[in-house]
PDB file of C-alpha atoms and ligand atoms in Angstrom:
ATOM      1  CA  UNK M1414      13.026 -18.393  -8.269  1.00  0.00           C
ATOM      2  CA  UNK M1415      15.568 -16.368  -9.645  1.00  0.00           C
ATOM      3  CA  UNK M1416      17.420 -13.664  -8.015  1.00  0.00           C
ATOM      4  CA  UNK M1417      16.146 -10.439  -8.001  1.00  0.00           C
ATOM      5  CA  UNK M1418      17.788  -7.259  -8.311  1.00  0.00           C
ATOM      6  CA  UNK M1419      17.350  -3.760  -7.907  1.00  0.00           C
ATOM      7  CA  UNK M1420      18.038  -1.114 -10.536  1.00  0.00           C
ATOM      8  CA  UNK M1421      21.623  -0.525  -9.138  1.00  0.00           C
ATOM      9  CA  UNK M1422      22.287  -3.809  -9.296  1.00  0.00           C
ATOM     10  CA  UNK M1423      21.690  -4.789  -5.618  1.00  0.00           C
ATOM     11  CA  UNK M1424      20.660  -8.516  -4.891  1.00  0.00           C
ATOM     12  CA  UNK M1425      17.321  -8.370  -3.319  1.00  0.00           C
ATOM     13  CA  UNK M1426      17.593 -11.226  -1.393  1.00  0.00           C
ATOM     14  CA  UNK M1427      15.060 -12.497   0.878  1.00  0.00           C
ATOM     15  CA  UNK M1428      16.347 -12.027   4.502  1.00  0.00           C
ATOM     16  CA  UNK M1429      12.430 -12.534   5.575  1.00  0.00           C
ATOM     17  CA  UNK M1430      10.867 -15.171   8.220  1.00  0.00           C
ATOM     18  CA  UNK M1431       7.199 -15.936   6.424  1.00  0.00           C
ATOM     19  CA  UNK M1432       4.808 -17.989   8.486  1.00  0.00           C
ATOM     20  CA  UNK M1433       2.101 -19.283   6.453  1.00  0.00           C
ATOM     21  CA  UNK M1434      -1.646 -19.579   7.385  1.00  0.00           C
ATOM     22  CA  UNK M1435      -4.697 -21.484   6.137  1.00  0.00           C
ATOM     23  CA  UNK M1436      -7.260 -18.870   8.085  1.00  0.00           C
ATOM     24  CA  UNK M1437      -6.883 -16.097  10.684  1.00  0.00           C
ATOM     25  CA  UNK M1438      -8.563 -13.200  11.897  1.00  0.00           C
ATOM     26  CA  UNK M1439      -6.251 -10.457  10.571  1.00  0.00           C
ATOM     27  CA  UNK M1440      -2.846 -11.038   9.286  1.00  0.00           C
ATOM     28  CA  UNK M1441      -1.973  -8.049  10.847  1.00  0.00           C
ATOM     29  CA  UNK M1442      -2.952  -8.825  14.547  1.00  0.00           C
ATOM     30  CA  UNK M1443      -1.172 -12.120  14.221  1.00  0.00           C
ATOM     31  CA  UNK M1444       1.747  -9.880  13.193  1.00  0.00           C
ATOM     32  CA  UNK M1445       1.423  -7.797  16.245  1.00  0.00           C
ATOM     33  CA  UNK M1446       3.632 -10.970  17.974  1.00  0.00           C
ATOM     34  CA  UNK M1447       6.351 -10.748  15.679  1.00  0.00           C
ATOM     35  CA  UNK M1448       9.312  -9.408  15.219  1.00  0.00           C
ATOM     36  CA  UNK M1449      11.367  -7.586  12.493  1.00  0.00           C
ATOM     37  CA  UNK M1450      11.671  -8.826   8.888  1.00  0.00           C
ATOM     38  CA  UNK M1451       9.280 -11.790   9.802  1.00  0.00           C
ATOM     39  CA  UNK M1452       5.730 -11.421   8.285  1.00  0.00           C
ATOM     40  CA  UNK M1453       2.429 -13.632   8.189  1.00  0.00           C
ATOM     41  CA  UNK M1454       0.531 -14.501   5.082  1.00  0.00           C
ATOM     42  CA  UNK M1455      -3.037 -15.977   5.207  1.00  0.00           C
ATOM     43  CA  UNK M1456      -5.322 -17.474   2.340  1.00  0.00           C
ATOM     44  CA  UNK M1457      -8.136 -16.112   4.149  1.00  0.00           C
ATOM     45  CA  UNK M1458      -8.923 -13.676   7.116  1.00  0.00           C
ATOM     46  CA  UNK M1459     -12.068 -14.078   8.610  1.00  0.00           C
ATOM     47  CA  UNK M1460     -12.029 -10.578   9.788  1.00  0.00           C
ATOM     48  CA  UNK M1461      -9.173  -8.091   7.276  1.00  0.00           C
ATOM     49  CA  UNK M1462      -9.415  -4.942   8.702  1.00  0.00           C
ATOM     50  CA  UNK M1463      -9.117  -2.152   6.327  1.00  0.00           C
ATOM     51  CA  UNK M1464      -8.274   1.757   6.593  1.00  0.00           C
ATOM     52  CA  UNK M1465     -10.619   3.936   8.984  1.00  0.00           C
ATOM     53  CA  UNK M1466     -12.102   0.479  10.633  1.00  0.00           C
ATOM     54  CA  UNK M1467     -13.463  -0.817   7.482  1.00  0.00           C
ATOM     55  CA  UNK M1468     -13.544  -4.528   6.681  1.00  0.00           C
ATOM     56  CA  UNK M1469     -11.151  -6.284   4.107  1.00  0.00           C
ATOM     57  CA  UNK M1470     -12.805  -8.653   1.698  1.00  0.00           C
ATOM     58  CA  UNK M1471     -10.597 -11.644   2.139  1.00  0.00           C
ATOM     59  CA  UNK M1472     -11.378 -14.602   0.304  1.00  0.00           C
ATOM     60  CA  UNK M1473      -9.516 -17.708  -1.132  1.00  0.00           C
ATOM     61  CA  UNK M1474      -6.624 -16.278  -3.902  1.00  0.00           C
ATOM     62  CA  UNK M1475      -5.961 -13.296  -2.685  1.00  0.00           C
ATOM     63  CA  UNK M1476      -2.883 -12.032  -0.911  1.00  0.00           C
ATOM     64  CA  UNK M1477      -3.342 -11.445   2.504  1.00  0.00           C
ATOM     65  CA  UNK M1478       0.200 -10.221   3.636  1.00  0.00           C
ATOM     66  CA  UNK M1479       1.190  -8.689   7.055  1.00  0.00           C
ATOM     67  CA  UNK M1480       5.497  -8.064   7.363  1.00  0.00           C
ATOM     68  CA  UNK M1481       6.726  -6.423  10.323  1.00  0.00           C
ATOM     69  CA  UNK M1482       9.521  -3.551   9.784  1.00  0.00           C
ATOM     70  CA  UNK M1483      11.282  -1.653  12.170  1.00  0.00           C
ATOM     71  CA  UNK M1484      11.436   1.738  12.471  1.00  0.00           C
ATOM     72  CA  UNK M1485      13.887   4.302  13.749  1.00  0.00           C
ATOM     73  CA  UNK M1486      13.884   7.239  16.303  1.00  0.00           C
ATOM     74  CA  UNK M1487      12.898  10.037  13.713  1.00  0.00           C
ATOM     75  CA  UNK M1488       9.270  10.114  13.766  1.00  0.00           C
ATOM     76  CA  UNK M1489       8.988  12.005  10.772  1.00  0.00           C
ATOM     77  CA  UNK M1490      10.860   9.631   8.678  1.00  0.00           C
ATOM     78  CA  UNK M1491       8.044   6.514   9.795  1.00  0.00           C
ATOM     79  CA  UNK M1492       4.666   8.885   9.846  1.00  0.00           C
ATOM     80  CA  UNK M1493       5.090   8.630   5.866  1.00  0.00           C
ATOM     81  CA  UNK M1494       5.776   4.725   5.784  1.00  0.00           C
ATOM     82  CA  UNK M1495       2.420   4.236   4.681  1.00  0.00           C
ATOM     83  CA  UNK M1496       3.311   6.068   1.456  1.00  0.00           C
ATOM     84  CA  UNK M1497       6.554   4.054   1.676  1.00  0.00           C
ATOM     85  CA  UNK M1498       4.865   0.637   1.612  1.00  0.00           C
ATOM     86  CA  UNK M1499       3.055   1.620  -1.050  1.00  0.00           C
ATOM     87  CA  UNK M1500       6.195   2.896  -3.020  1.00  0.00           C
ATOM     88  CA  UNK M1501       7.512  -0.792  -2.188  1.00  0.00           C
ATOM     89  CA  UNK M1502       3.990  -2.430  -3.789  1.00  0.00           C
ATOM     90  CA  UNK M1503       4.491  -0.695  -7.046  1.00  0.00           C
ATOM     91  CA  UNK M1504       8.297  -2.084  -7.463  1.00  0.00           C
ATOM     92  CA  UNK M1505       6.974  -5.471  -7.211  1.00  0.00           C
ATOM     93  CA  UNK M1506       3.556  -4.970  -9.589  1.00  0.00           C
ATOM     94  CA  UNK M1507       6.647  -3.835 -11.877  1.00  0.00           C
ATOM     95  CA  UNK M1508       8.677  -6.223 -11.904  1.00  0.00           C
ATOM     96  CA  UNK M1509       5.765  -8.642 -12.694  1.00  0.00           C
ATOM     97  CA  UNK M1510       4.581  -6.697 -15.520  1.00  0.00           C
ATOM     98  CA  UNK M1511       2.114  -4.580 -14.771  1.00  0.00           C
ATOM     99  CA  UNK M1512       2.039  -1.506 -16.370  1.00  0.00           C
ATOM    100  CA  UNK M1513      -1.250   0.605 -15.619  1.00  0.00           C
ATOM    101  CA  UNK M1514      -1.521   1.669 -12.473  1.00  0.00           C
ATOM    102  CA  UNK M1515      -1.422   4.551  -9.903  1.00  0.00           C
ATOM    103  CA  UNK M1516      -1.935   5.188  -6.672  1.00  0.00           C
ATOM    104  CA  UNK M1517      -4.507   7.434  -4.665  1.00  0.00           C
ATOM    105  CA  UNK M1518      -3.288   8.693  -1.931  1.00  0.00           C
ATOM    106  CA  UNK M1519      -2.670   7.489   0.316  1.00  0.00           C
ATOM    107  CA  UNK M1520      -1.783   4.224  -0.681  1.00  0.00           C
ATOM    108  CA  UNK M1521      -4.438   2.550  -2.715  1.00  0.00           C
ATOM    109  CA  UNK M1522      -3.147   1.218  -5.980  1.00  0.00           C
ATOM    110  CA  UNK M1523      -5.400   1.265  -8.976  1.00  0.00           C
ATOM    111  CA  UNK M1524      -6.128   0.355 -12.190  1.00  0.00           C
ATOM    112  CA  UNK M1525      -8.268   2.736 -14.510  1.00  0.00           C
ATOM    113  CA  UNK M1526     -10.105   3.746 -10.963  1.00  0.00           C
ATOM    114  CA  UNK M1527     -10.886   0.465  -9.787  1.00  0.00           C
ATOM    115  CA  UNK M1528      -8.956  -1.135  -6.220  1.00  0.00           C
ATOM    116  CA  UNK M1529      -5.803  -3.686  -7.060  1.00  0.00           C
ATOM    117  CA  UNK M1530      -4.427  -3.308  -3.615  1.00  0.00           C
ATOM    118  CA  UNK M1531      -4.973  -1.347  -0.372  1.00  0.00           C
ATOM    119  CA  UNK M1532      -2.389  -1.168   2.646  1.00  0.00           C
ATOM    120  CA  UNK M1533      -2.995  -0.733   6.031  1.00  0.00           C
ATOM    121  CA  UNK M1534       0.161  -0.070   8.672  1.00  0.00           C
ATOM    122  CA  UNK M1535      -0.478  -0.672  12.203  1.00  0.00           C
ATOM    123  CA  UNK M1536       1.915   0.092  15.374  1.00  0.00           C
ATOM    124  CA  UNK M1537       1.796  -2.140  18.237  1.00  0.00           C
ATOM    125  CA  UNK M1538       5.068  -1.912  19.699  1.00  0.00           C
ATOM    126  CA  UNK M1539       7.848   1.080  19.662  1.00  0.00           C
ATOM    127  CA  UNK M1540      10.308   0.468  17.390  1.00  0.00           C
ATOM    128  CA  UNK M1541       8.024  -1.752  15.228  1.00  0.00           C
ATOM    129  CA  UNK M1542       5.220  -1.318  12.159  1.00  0.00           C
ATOM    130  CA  UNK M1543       2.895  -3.660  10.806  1.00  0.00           C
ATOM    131  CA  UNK M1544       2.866  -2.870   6.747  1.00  0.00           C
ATOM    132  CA  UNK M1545      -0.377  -4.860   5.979  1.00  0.00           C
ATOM    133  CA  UNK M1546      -0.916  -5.563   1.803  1.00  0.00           C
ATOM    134  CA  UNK M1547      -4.132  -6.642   0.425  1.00  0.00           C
ATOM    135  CA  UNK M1548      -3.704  -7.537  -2.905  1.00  0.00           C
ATOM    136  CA  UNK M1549      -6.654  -9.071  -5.132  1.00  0.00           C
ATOM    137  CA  UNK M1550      -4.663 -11.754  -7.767  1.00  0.00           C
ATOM    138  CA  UNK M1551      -7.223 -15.173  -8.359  1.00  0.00           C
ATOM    139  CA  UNK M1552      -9.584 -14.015  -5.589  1.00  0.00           C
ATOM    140  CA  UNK M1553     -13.761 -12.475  -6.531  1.00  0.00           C
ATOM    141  CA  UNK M1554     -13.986 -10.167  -3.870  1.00  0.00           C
ATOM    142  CA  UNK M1555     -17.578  -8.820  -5.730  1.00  0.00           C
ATOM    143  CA  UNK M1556     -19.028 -12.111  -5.329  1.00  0.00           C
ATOM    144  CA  UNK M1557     -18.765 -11.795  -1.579  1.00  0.00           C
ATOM    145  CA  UNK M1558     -20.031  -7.716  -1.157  1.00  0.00           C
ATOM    146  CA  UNK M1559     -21.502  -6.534  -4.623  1.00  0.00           C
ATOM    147  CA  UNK M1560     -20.756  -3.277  -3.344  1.00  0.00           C
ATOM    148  CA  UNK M1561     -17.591  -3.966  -4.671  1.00  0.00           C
ATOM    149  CA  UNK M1562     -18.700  -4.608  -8.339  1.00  0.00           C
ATOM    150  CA  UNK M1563     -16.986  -2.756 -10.426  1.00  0.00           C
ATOM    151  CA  UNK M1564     -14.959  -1.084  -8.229  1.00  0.00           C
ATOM    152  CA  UNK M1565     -11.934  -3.752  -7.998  1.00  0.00           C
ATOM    153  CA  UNK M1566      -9.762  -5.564 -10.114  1.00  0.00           C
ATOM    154  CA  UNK M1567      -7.374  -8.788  -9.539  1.00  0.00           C
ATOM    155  CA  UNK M1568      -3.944  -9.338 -10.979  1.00  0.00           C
ATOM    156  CA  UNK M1569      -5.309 -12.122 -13.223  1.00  0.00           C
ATOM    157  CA  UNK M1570      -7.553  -9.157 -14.986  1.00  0.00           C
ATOM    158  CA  UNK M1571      -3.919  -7.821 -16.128  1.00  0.00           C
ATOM    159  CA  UNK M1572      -1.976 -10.353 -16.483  1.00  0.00           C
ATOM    160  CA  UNK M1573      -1.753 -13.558 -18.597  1.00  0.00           C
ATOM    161  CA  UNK M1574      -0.226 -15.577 -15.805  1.00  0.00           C
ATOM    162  CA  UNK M1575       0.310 -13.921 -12.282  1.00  0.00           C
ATOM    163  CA  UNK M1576       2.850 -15.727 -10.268  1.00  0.00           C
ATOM    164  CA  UNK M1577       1.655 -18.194  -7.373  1.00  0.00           C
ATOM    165  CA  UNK M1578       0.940 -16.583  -4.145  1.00  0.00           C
ATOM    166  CA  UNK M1579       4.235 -17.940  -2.463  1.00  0.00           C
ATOM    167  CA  UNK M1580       5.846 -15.770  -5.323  1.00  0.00           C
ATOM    168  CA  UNK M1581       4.181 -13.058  -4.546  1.00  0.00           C
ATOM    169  CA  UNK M1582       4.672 -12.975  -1.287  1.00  0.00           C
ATOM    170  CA  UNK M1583       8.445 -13.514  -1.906  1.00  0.00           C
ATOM    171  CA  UNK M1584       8.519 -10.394  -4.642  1.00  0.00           C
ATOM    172  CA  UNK M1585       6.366  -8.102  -2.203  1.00  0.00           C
ATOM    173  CA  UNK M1586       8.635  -8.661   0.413  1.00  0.00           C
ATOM    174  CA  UNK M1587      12.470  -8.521  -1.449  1.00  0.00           C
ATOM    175  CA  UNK M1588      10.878  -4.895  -2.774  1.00  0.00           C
ATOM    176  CA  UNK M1589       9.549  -3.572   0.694  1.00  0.00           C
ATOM    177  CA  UNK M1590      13.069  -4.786   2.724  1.00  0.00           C
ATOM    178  CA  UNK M1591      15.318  -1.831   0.013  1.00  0.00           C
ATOM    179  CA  UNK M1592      12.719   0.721   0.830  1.00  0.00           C
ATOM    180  CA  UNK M1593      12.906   0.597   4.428  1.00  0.00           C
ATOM    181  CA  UNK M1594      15.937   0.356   4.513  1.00  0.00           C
ATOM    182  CA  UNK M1595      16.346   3.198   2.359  1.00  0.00           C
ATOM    183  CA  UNK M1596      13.781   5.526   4.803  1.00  0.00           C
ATOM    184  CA  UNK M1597      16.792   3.763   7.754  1.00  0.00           C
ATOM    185  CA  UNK M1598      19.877   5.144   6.214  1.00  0.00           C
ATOM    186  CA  UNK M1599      18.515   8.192   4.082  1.00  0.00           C
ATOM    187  CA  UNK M1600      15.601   9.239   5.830  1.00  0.00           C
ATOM    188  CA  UNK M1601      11.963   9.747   4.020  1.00  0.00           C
ATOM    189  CA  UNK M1602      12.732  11.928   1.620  1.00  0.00           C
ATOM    190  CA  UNK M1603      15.103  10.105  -0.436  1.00  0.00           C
ATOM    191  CA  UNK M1604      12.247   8.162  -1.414  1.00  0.00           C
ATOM    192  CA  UNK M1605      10.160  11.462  -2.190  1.00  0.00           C
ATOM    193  CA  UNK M1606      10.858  11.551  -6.197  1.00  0.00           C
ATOM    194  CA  UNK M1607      10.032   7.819  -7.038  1.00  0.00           C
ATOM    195  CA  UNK M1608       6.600   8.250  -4.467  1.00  0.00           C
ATOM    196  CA  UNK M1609       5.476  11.866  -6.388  1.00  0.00           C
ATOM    197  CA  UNK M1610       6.049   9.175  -9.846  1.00  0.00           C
ATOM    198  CA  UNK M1611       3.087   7.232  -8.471  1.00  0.00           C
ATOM    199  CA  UNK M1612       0.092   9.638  -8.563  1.00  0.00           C
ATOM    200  CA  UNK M1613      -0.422  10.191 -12.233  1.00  0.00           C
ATOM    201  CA  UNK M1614      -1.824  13.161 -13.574  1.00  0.00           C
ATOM    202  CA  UNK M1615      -2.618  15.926 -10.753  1.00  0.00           C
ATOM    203  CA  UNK M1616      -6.166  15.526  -9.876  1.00  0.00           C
ATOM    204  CA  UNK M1617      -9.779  17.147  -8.477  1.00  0.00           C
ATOM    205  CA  UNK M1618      -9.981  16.452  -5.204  1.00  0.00           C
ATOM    206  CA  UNK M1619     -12.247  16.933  -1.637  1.00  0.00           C
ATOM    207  CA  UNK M1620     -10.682  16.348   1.571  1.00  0.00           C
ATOM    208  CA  UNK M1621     -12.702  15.450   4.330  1.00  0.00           C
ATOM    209  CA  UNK M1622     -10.839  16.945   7.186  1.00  0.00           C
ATOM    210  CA  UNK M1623     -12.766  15.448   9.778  1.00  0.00           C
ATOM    211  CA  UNK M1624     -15.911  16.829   9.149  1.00  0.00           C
ATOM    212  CA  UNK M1625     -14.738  20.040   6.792  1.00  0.00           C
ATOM    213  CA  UNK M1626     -14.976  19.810   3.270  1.00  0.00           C
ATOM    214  CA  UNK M1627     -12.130  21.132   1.116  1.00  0.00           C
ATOM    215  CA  UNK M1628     -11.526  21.356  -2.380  1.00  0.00           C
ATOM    216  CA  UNK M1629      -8.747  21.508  -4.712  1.00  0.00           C
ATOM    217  CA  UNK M1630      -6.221  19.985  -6.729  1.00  0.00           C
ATOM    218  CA  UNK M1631      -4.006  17.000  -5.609  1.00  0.00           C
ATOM    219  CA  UNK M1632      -0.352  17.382  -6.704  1.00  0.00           C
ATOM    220  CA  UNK M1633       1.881  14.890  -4.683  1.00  0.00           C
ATOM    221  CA  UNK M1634       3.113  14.631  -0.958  1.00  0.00           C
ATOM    222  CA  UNK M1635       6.242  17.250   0.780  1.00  0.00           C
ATOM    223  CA  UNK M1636       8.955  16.135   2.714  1.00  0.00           C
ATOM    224  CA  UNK M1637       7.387  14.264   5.352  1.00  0.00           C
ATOM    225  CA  UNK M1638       4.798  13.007   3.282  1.00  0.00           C
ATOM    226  CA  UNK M1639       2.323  15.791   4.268  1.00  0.00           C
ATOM    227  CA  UNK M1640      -0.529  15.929   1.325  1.00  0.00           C
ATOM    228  CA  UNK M1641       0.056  19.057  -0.946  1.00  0.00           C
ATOM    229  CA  UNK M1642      -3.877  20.563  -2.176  1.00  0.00           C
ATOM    230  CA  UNK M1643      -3.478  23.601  -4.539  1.00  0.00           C
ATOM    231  CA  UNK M1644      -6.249  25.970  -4.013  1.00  0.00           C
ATOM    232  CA  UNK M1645      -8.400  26.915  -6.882  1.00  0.00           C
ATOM    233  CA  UNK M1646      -7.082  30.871  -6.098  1.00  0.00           C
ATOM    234  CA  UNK M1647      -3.526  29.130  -6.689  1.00  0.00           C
ATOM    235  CA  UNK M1648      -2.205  28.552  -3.194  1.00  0.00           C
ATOM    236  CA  UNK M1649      -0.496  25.277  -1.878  1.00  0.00           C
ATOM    237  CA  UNK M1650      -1.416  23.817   1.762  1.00  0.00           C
ATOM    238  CA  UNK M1651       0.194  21.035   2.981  1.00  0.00           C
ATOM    239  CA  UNK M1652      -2.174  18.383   5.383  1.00  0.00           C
ATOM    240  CA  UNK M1653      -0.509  16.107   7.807  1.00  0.00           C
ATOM    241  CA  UNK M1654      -1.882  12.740   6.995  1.00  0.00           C
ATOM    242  CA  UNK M1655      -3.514  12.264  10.408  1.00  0.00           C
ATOM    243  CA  UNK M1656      -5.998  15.620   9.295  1.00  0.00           C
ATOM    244  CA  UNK M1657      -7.222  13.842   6.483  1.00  0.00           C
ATOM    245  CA  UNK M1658      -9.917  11.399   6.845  1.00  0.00           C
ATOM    246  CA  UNK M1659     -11.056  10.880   3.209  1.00  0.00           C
ATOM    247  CA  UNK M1660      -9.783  11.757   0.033  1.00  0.00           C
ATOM    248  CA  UNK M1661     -12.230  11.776  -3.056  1.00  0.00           C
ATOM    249  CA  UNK M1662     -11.361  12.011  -6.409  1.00  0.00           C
ATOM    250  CA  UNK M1663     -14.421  14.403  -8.232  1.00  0.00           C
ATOM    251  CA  UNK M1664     -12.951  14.329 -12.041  1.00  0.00           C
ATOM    252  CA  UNK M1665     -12.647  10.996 -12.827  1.00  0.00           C
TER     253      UNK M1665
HETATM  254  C1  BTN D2826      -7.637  -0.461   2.850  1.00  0.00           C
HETATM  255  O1  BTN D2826      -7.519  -0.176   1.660  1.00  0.00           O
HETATM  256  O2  BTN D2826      -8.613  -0.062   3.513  1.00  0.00           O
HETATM  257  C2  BTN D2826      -6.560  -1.273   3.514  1.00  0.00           C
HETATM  258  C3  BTN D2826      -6.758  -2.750   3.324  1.00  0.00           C
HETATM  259  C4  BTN D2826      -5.640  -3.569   3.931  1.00  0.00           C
HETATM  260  C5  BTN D2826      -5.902  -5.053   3.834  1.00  0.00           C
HETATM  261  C6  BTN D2826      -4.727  -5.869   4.294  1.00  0.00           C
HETATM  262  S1  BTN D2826      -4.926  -7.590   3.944  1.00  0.00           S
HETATM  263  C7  BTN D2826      -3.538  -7.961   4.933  1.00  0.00           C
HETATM  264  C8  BTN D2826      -3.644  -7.084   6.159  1.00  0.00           C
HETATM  265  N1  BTN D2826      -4.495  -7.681   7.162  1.00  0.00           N
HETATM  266  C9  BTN D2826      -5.600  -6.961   7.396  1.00  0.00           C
HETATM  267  O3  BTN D2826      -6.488  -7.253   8.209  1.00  0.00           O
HETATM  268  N2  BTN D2826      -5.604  -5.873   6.602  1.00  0.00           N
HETATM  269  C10 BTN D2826      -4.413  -5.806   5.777  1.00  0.00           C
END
């Protein structure tokens, strides 16, 4: 594979440890073991785990990608990795290609309101994060829960040839290392402008805060990554990530 670099010229190069499974539970548990920069990909888990104790439909041809990161002493830099990962996720769709996508907060990616990709970070150890990356490429998530019809979409949907999973895993990766260590040496909010670049158009939005409904307008994340809702009387409250259980797009 060639090379990769970043837009300042950086070699991306792929300092990462990948242990590669036929099955497993949750790429992300197995994770939980190691250490930095090493990261487990499965071709199926028999039990993905998504966001808010969901399951993660995780058949054959999907990528099912767990890479351990470490984080530093500034909490408020690594509350917004979530955001971070998902920065990292759109580099790499990028690079391959892909052109049409977003991302809802707070880090599924989309295409034309249907589910690409969905992340899930874990913390089992100080000093360490889990960045879990479900990605659908060759996989039919709908033919195992037709809930899902019509509401996701694969890689080979978009494009003409996706690269192998081993490539994917490889591109993932060599775009997730730069923005870690971007959040290590900068802090967050370096990464701030290219993350606000992801959302797309501001949008109609209800916020389940636990229980309590709120309306509004979605218009990007602040400085820690705290969600921004304009008011319909014009007024901008920020949410800490941890107050919002749901967000649902109403103007699709
Ligand atoms: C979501 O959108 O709810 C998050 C889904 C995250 C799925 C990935 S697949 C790799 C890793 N292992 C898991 O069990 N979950 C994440």
């Amino acid at each position: 594979m060639p090379e990769l670099m970043d837009t300042a010229g950086r070699c991306l190069c792929s300092d990462w440890h990948v242990h590669e499974l036929a099955i497993t539970s949750s790429t992300n548990l197995v994770a939980a073991k190691y250490g930095a920069w090493e990261a487990v990909r499965a071709d199926r888990q028999s039990a993905g785990r998504g966001r808010f104790q969901r399951g993660w439909v995780s058949d054959e041809g999907g990528l099912w990608l767990s890479a351990v990161v470490p984080t530093g002493p500034n909490a408020a830099d690594w509350r917004a990795l979530p955001l971070a990962v998902g920065l990292a996720v759109c580099d790499a769709l990028q690079s391959i290609g892909l052109k049409r996508f977003r991302v809802r907060w707070p880090n599924d990616v989309l295409v034309d309101d249907r589910k690409l990709a969905g992340l899930l970070v874990d913390q089992f150890a100080p000093g360490l994060a889990v960045a879990g990356i479900g990605l659908n490429v060759f996989n039919h998530p709908e033919a195992h829960d037709p809930g899902l019809k019509n509401q996701v979409i694969r890689l080979a949907d978009l494009l003409p040839a996706p690269p192998d999973l081993s490539q994917l895993t490889q591109i993932l990766l060599n775009h997730l290392r730069p923005v870690v260590e971007v959040i290590r040496s900068e802090g967050f909010d370096a990464l701030l402008p290219r993350i606000n670049q992801l959302w797309g158009r501001p949008r109609r939005v209800e916020l389940d805060l636990d229980g309590d409904l709120c309306l509004g307008t979605f218009v990007g994340v602040g400085r820690e990554g705290e969600l921004l809702l304009l008011s319909d009387a014009g007024n901008k409250t920020a949410y800490d990530a941890s107050q919002v259980r749901h967000l649902k797009e109403i103007d699709l």
